[in-house]
XYZ file of C-alpha atoms in Angstrom:
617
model
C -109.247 122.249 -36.603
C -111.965 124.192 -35.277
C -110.751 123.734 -31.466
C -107.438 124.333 -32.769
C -108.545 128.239 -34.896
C -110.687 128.570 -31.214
C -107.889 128.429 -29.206
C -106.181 130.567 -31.373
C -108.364 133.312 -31.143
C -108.006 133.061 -27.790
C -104.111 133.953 -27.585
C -104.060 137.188 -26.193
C -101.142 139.568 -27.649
C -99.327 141.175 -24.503
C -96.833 142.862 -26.580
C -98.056 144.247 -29.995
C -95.129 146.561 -30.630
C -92.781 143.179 -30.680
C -95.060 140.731 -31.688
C -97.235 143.266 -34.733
C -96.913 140.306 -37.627
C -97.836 137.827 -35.467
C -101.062 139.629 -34.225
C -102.184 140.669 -37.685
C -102.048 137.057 -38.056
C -104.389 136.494 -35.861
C -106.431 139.470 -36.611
C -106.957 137.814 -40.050
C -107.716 134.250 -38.519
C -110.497 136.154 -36.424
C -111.843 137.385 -39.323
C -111.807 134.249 -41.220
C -113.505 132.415 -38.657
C -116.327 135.602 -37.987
C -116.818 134.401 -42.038
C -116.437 130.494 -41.783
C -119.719 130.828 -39.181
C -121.661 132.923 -41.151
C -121.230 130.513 -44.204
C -121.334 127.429 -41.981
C -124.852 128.815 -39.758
C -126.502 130.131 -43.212
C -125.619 126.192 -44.909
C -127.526 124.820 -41.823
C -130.611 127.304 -42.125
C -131.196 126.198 -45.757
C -130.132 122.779 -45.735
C -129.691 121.145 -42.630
C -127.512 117.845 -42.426
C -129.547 114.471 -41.356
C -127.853 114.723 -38.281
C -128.800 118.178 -37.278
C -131.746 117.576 -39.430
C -132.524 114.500 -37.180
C -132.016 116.878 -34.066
C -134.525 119.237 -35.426
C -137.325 116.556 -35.600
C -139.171 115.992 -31.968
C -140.711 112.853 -33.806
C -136.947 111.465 -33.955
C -134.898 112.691 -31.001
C -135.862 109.229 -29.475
C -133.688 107.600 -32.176
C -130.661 110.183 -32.003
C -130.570 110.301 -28.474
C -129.894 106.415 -28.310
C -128.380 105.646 -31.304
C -125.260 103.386 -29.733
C -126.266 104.449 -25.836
C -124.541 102.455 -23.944
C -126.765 100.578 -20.872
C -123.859 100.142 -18.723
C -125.851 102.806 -16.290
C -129.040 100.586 -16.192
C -126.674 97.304 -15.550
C -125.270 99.250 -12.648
C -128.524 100.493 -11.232
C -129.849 96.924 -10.977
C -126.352 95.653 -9.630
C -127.231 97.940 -6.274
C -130.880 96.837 -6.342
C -130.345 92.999 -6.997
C -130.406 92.452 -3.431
C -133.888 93.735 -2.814
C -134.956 92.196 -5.773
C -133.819 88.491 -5.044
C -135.641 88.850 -2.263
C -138.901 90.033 -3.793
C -138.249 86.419 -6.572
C -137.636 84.550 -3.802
C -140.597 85.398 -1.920
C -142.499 84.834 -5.034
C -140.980 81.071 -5.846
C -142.453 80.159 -2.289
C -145.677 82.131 -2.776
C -146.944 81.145 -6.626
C -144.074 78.378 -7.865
C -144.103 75.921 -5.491
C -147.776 74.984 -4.722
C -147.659 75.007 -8.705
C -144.816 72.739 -8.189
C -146.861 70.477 -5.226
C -149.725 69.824 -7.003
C -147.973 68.573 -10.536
C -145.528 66.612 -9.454
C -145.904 62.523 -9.544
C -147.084 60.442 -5.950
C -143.330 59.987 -5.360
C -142.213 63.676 -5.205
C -145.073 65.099 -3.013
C -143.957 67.567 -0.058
C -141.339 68.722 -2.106
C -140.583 72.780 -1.423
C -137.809 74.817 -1.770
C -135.533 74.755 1.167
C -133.168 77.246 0.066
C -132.997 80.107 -2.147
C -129.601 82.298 -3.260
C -129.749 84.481 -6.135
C -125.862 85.257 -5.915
C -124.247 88.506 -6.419
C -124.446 88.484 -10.409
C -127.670 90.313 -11.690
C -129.672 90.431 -14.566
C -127.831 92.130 -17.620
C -129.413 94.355 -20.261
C -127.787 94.846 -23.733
C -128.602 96.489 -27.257
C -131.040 99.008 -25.897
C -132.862 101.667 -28.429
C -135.412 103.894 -27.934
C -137.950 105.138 -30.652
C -141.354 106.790 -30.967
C -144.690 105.080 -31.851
C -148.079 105.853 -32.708
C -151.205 103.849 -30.738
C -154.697 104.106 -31.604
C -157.618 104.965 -29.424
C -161.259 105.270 -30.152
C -161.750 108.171 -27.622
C -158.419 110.251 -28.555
C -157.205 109.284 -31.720
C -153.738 108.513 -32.514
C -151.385 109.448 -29.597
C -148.021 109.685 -29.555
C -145.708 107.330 -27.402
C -141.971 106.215 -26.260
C -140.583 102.383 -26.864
C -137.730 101.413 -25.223
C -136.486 97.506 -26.119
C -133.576 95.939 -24.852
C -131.876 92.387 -24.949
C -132.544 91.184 -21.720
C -130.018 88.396 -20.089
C -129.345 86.689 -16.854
C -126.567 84.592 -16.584
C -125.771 83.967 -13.086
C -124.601 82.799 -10.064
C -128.360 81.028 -8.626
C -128.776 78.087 -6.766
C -131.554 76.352 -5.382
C -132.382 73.281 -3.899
C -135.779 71.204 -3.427
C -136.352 68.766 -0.838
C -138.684 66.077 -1.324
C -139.954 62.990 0.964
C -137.280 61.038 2.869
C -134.559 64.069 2.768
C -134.435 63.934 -1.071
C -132.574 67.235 -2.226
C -132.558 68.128 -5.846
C -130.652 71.102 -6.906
C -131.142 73.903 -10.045
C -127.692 76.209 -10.831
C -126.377 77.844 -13.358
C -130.117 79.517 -14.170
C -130.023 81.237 -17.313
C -132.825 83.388 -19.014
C -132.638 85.763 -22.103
C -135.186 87.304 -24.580
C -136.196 90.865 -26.130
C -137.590 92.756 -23.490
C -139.983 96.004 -24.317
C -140.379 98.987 -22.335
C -143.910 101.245 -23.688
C -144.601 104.977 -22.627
C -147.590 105.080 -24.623
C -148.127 109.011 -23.594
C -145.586 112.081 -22.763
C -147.555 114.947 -20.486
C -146.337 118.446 -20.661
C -146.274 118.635 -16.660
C -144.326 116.444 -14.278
C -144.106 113.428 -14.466
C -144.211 114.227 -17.881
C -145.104 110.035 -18.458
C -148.807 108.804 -18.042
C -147.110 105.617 -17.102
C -144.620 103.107 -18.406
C -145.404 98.855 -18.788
C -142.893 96.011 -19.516
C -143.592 92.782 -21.526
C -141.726 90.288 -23.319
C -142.902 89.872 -26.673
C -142.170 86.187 -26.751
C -141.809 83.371 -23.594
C -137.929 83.886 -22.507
C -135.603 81.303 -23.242
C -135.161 79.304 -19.924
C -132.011 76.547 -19.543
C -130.754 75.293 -16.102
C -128.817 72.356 -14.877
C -129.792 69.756 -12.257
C -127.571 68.540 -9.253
C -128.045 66.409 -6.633
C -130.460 63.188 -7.376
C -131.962 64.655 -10.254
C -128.951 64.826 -12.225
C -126.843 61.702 -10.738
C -130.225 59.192 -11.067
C -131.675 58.380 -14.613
C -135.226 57.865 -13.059
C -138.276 58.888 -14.826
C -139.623 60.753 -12.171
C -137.046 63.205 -12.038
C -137.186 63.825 -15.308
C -140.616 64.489 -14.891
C -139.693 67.089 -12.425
C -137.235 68.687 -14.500
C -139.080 69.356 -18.085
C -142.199 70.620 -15.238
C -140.676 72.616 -12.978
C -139.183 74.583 -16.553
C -142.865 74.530 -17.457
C -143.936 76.154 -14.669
C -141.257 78.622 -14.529
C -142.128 79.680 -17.710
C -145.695 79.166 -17.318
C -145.600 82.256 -14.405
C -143.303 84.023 -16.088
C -146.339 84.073 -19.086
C -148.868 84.908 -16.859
C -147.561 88.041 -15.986
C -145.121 89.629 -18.220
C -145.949 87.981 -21.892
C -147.846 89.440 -24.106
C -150.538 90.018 -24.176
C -149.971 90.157 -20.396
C -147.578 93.287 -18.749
C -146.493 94.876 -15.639
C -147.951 98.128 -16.079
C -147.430 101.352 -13.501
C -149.063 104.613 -13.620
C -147.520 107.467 -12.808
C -150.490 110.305 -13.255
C -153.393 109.145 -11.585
C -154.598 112.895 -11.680
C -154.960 112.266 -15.412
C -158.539 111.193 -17.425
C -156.325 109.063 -19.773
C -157.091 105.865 -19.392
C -155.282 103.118 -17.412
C -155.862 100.485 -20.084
C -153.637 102.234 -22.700
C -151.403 101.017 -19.920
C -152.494 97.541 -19.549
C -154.272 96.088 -21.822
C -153.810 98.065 -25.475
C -155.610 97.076 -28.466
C -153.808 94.368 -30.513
C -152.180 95.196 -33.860
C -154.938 92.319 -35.391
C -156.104 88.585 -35.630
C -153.875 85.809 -36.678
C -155.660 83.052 -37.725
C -152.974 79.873 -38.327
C -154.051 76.422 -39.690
C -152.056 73.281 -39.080
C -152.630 71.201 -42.166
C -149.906 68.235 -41.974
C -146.313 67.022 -41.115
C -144.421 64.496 -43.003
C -141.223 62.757 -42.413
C -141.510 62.924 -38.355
C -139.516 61.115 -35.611
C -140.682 57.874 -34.819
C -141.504 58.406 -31.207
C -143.579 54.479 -30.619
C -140.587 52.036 -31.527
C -141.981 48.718 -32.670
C -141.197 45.541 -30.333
C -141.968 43.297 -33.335
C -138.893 42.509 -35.384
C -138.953 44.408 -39.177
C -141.929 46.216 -38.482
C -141.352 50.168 -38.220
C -142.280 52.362 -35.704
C -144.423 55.052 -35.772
C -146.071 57.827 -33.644
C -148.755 59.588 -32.407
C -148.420 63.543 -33.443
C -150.059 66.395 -32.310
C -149.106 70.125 -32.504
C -149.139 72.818 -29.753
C -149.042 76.175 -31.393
C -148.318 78.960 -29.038
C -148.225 83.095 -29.609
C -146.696 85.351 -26.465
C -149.011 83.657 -23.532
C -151.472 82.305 -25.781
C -151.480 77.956 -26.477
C -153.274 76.069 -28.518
C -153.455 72.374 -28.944
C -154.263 70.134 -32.091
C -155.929 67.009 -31.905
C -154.072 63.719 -32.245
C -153.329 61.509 -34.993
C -152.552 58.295 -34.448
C -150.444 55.493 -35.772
C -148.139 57.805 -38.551
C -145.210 59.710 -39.720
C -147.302 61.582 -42.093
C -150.188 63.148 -40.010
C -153.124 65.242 -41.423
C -155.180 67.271 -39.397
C -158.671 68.355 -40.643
C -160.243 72.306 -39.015
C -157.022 72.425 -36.719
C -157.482 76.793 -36.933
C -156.622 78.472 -34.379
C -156.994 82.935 -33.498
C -154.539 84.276 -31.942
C -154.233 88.372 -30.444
C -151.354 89.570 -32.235
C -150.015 93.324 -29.947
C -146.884 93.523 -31.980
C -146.805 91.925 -35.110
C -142.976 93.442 -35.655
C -141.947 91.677 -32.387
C -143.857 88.616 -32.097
C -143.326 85.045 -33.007
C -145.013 81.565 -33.782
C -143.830 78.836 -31.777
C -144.706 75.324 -32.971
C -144.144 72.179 -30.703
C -144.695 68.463 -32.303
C -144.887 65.492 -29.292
C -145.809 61.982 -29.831
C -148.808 61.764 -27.501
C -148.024 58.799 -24.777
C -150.498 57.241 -22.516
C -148.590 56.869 -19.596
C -145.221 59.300 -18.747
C -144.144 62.263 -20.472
C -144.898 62.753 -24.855
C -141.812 62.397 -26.685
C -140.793 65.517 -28.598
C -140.501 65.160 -32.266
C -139.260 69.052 -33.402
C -139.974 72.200 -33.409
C -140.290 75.739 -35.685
C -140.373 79.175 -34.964
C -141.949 81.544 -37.375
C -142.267 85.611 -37.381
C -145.120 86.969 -37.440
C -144.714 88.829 -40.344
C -144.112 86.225 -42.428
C -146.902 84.431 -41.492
C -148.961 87.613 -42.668
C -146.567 88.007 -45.947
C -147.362 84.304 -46.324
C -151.102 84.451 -45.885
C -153.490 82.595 -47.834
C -151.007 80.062 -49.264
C -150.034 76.649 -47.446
C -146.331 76.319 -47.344
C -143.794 74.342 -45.347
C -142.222 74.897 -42.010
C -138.602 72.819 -41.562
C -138.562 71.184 -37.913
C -135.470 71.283 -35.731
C -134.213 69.414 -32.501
C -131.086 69.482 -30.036
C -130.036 66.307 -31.928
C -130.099 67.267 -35.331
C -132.361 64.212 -36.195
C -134.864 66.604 -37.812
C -132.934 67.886 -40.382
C -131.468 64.326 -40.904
C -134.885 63.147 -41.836
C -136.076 66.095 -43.444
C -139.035 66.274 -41.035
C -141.390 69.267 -41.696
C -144.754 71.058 -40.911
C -147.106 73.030 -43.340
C -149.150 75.974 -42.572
C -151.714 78.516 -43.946
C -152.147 81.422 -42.535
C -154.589 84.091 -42.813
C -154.284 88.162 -41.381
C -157.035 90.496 -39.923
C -156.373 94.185 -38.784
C -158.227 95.814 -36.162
C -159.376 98.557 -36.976
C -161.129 101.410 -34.813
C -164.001 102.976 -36.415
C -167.534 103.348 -35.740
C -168.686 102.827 -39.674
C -166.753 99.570 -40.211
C -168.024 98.505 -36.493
C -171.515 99.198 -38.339
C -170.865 97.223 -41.418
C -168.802 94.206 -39.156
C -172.384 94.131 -37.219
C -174.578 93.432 -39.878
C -172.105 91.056 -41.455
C -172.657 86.803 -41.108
C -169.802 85.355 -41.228
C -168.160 81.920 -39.541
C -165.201 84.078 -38.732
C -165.516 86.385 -35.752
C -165.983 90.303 -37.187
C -164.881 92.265 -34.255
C -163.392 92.121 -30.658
C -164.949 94.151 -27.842
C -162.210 95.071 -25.224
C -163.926 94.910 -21.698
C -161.908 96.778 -19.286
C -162.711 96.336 -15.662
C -161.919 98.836 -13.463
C -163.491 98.147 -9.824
C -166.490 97.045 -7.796
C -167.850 98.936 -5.029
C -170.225 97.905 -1.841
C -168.567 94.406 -1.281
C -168.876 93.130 2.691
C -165.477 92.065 3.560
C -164.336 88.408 3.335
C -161.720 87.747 5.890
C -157.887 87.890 5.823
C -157.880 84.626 4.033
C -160.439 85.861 1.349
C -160.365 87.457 -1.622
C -162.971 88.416 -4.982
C -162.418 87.325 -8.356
C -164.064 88.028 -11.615
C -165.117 86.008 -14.567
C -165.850 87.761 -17.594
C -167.664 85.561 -20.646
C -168.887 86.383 -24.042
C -171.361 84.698 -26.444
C -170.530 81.239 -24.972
C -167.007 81.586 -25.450
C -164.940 80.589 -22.445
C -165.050 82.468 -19.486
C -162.047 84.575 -18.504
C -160.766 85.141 -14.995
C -159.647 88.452 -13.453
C -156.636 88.063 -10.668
C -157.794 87.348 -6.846
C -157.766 90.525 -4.748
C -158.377 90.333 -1.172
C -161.450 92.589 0.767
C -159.717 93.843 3.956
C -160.986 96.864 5.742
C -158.187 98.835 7.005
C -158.153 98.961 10.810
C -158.118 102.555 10.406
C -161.379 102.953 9.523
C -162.774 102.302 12.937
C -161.722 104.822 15.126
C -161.049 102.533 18.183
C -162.361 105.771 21.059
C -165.179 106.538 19.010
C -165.990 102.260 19.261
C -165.642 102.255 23.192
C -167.271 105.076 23.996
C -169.955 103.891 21.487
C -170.149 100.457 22.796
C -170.005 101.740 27.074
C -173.123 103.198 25.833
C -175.122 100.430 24.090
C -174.494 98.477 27.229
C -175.964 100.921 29.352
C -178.973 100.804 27.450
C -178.583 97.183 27.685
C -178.466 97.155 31.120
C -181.673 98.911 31.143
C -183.566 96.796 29.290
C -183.510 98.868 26.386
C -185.268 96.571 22.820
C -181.972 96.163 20.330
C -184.162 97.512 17.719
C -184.163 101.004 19.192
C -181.208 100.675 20.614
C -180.159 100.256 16.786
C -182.550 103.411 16.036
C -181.329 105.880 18.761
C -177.684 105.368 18.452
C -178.052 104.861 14.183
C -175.359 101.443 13.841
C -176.381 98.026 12.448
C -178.531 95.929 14.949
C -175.946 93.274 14.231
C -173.468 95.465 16.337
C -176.218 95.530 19.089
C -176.222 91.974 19.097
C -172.576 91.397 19.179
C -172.530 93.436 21.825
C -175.364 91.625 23.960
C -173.644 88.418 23.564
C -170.746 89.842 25.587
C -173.390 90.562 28.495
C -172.088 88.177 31.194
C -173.406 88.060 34.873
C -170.424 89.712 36.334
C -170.015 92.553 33.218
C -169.573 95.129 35.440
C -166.257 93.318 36.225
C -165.505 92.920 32.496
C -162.846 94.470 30.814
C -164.578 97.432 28.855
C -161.426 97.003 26.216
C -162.852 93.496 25.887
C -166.665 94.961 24.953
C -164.557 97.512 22.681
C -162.755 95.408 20.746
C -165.541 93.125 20.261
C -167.860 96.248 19.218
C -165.016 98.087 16.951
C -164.807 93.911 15.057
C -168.467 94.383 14.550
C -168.635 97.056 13.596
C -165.468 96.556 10.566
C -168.045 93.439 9.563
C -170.720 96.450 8.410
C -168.130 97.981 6.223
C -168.050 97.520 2.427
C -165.024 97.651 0.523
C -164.260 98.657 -3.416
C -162.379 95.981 -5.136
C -159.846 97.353 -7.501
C -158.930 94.744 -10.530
C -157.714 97.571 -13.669
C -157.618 94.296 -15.772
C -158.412 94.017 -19.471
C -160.449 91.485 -21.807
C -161.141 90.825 -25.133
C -163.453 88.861 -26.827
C -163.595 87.955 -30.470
C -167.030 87.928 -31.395
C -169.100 86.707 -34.790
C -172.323 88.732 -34.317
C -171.671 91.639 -31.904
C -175.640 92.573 -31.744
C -176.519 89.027 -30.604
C -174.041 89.160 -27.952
C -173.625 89.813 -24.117
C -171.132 89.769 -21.275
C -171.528 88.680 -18.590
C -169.966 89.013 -15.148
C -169.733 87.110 -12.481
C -168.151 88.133 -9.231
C -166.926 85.206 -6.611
C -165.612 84.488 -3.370
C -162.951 82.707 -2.329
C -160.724 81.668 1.175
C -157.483 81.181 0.721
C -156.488 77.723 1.723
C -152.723 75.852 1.877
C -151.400 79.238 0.817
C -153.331 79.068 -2.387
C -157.078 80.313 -3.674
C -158.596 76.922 -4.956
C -160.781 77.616 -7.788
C -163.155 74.512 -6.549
C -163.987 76.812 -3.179
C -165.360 79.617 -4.773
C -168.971 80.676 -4.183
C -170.518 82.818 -6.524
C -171.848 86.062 -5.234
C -173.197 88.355 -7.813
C -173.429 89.048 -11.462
C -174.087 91.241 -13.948
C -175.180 91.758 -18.016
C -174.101 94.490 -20.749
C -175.418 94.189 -23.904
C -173.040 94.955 -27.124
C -175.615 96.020 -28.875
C -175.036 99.057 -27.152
C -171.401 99.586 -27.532
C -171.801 99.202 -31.370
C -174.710 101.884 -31.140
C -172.787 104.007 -29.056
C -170.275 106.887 -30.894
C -166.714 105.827 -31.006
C -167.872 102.492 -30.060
C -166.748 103.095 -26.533
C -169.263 103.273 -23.482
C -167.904 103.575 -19.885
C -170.794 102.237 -17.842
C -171.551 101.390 -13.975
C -173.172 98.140 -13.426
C -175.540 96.986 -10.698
C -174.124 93.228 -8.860
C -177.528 92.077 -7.713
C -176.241 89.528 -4.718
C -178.863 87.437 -3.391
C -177.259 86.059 -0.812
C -177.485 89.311 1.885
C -180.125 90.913 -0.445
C -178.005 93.769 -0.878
C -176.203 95.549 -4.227
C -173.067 96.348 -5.386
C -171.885 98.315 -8.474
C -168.932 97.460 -10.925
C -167.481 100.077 -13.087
């Protein structure tokens, strides 16, 4: 109607002498509309619909402006990158899955690898996306105001891969399919370009992984390969937990001209504690069949209970159906207690081969913390349906902690003796500086402990010094000089002195000295004195990585950090090869002292090994 009276007042009257009734028509209809906008602005100024009252609201533009978007743009974005992407997988399968793969896998299966690799043309998918705005707490800035963007993510495609093994065994995976929620955070909106801090990805829960076998491993009933196929799934999803399940993410920042920091990014506070307790199970699978005729069989339970990336395991109970566990509690992080979930797993523990799987539950979050202080039961389910035939079932009790930032509770929490931890300290490392280079096949790592809790370690980054950084004229011209002083019988110590560089370069460059230098190659001498002198360079090791540490008395309590070294061998870092190099100690005595509980601090790495310091930040 309104197009329709708009158009309308648009008809212009050419003749007015013919056409007079029909233009005082419209010279009414003008005037009716003139008063139909008055009427219709002045409603909207005093009471504004929920729609336009929606668009009036910064706070909830989020939610308007993708309130039944469509992400068929997204889907075709990723259709032109799957290529590149595929690529980037595949490279990562060969690089992280498969010595994963090489070292699990029974005597029979060794050598396997992947020998080939096709994504297909059909890409990930990504359905039901919304967008809304959140609040996150900081102790240094308050509440700030963010952007979350969550999406169904699914990939149902065209994939196939193939293993070979020993004797020209292949073993094939198609029809690969993966789907879970997946979140997108913008925990901070600048009012300058690029108007985001940053943006970081997680799935709140481990993705839903299925796949089908060809080849041997589907065509041969052998135990091995079954093996291969419930751990090569493991794995998968093992990786896949490691880097993009909470509480791990794939962070970027966009602003590093910013002072905000980069662990708002990475490693955000969690929402609280979760503290579950596995009491018992009754009416379970009978996983030990009895060879003796009219006896029953029975099995030998025990629980894992897993949150995002975070596994726990129960002891085991042996010889029942009706299992009882005594102090089987176990803490988890909770980041999102609206998106997360409680997976429990029940096996019957075997000595030899793979446990047989006896059912599993899933429970939100937020039930367990509606549900908390009460035990209550937990139905099991299978594929098979034989858990609900039996009635098999778990009970729970659950308890619920917030975590809250502020500096008088942190003071009360301190003082407090209790079994159950009273705060967590975040420990966010951002770099270490005055390392000595390890080698192209070396790297640093971190491990980061707590009042004897277990030690956690920080991802392997490798010490390189760019090439760059010797200017390769500067180094000949240097090094045609030290071996003219050479030559004339110059000491190496003031040889060192006079020309100010390491008497280690000296050195290098006196082992060159041959009979016949002057018919050596002075690029030779150069090179040799430019690699020397990239050995006296230090490097700054950048990790950005987040811990936290649940601790019962925070002013008894230190952490420690240990820094390590480690070559890369097989295409792999091998824990047992590392060498410890340095450490350091912070007290959290300070850090509850300190206002807003929050110190940023540089730390001397006393390394005895070359007698020399670094300093971690």
């Amino acid at each position: 109607l309104r197009r329709a009276m708009g158009n309308a007042v648009g008809v212009e009257c050419v003749d007015r002498d013919k056409h007079d009734e029909e233009c005082k028509k419209l010279k009414l209809l003008e005037e009716e509309v003139a008063r139909l906008k008055d009427r219709l602005s002045e409603r909207i100024r005093r009471s504004p619909s929920p729609a336009t009252a929606a668009l009036l609201d910064s706070r909830r533009l989020g939610d308007l402006l993708c309130e039944g978007t469509s992400s068929h743009w997204l889907n075709q974005l990723l259709r032109h990158l799957w290529p590149s992407i595929s690529k980037f997988v595949e490279q990562k399968l060969r690089d992280v899955v498969e010595p994963a793969v090489q070292q699990a896998v029974p005597w029979a299966l060794k050598g396997i690898h992947f020998e080939k690799i096709d994504f297909g043309s059909t890409p990930v998918q990504f359905q039901n996306m919304s967008l809304k705005p959140y609040e996150y707490q900081t102790a240094d800035e308050g509440e700030i105001q963010g952007l979350q963007l969550t999406m169904d993510m699914v990939y149902k495609g065209d994939a196939t891969i193939f293993l070979s093994a020993v004797g020209g065994v292949k073993i094939g995976v198609s029809d690969i399919q993966l789907s879970d929620r997946m979140v997108v955070e913008m925990p901070q909106l600048l009012p300058h370009p690029p108007f985001l801090f940053g943006f970081s990805i997680y799935f709140p829960n481990p993705p839903k992984i299925e796949m089908d076998w060809r080849g041997l491993a589907n065509m041969l009933d052998l135990k091995e390969f079954k093996v291969l196929q419930n751990m090569a799934r493991n794995i998968v999803q093992k990786q896949i937990c490691n880097a993009v399940v909470l509480p791990n993410r794939i962070s970027v920042v966009l602003d590093r001209t910013s002072t905000l920091s980069v662990f708002w990014l990475k490693r955000p506070h969690p929402d609280g504690v979760l503290a579950v307790t596995v009491v018992q199970a009754r009416r379970l699978m009978v996983g030990d069949p009895s060879w003796i005729p009219g006896r029953p069989g029975t099995s030998d339970p025990y629980v894992q209970v897993m949150l995002g990336s975070q596994e726990f395991k129960t002891a085991t109970v042996k010889k029942t159906l009706e299992p009882v566990w005594k102090d089987q509690k176990f803490e988890f992080l909770v980041d999102v207690a609206d998106e997360q979930d409680l997976i429990l797993e029940v096996f019957d523990e075997d000595m030899v081969g793979e446990h047989d799987f006896l059912g599993a539950a899933t429970i939100p979050v937020r039930e367990l913390i509606d549900r908390r202080g009460t035990n209550f039961w937990r139905p099991l389910a299978d594929p098979n349906g034989k858990c609900r035939e039996l009635g098999s079932e778990i009970q729970l009790h659950s308890s619920w902690r917030l975590v809250c930032l502020d500096y008088d509770l942190a003071q009360t929490a301190a003082r407090a003796r209790s079994e159950d931890p009273s705060c967590e300290v975040f420990v966010g490392v951002y770099a270490a500086s005055g390392l000595p280079p390890v080698g192209p096949q070396g790297a640093y790592w971190l491990e980061v402990a707590a009042e004897g809790l277990a030690p956690q370690a920080s991802k392997h980054v490798q010490a390189l010094v760019d090439p760059a950084a010797v200017d390769g004229a500067a180094a000949a011209a240097q090094a045609h000089k030290v071996m003219q002083l050479i030559r004339a019988g110059v000491e190496e110590e003031v040889i060192s002195d006079v020309l100010d560089i390491p008497v280690g370069v000296v050195q290098a460059c006196q082992k060159e000295r041959q009979p016949n230098m002057d018919r050596c190659p002075s690029a030779r001498i150069a090179d040799h004195h430019a690699a020397a002198l990239m050995a006296t360079k230090r490097v700054t090791i950048t990790w950005e990585q987040g811990f936290v540490f649940l601790l019962r008395d925070p002013r008894q309590a230190a952490v420690t950090f240990k820094l390590f070294t480690d070559v890369k061998a097989d295409g792999e870092f091998h824990k047992g090869s590392s060498r410890a190099v340095g450490e350091a100690t912070y007290a959290v005595q300070q850090l509850v002292d300190h206002p807003k509980n929050t110190d940023d601090v540089e730390l001397d790495v006393e390394m005895p090994g070359d007698g020399s310091a670094a300093a971690a930040t």
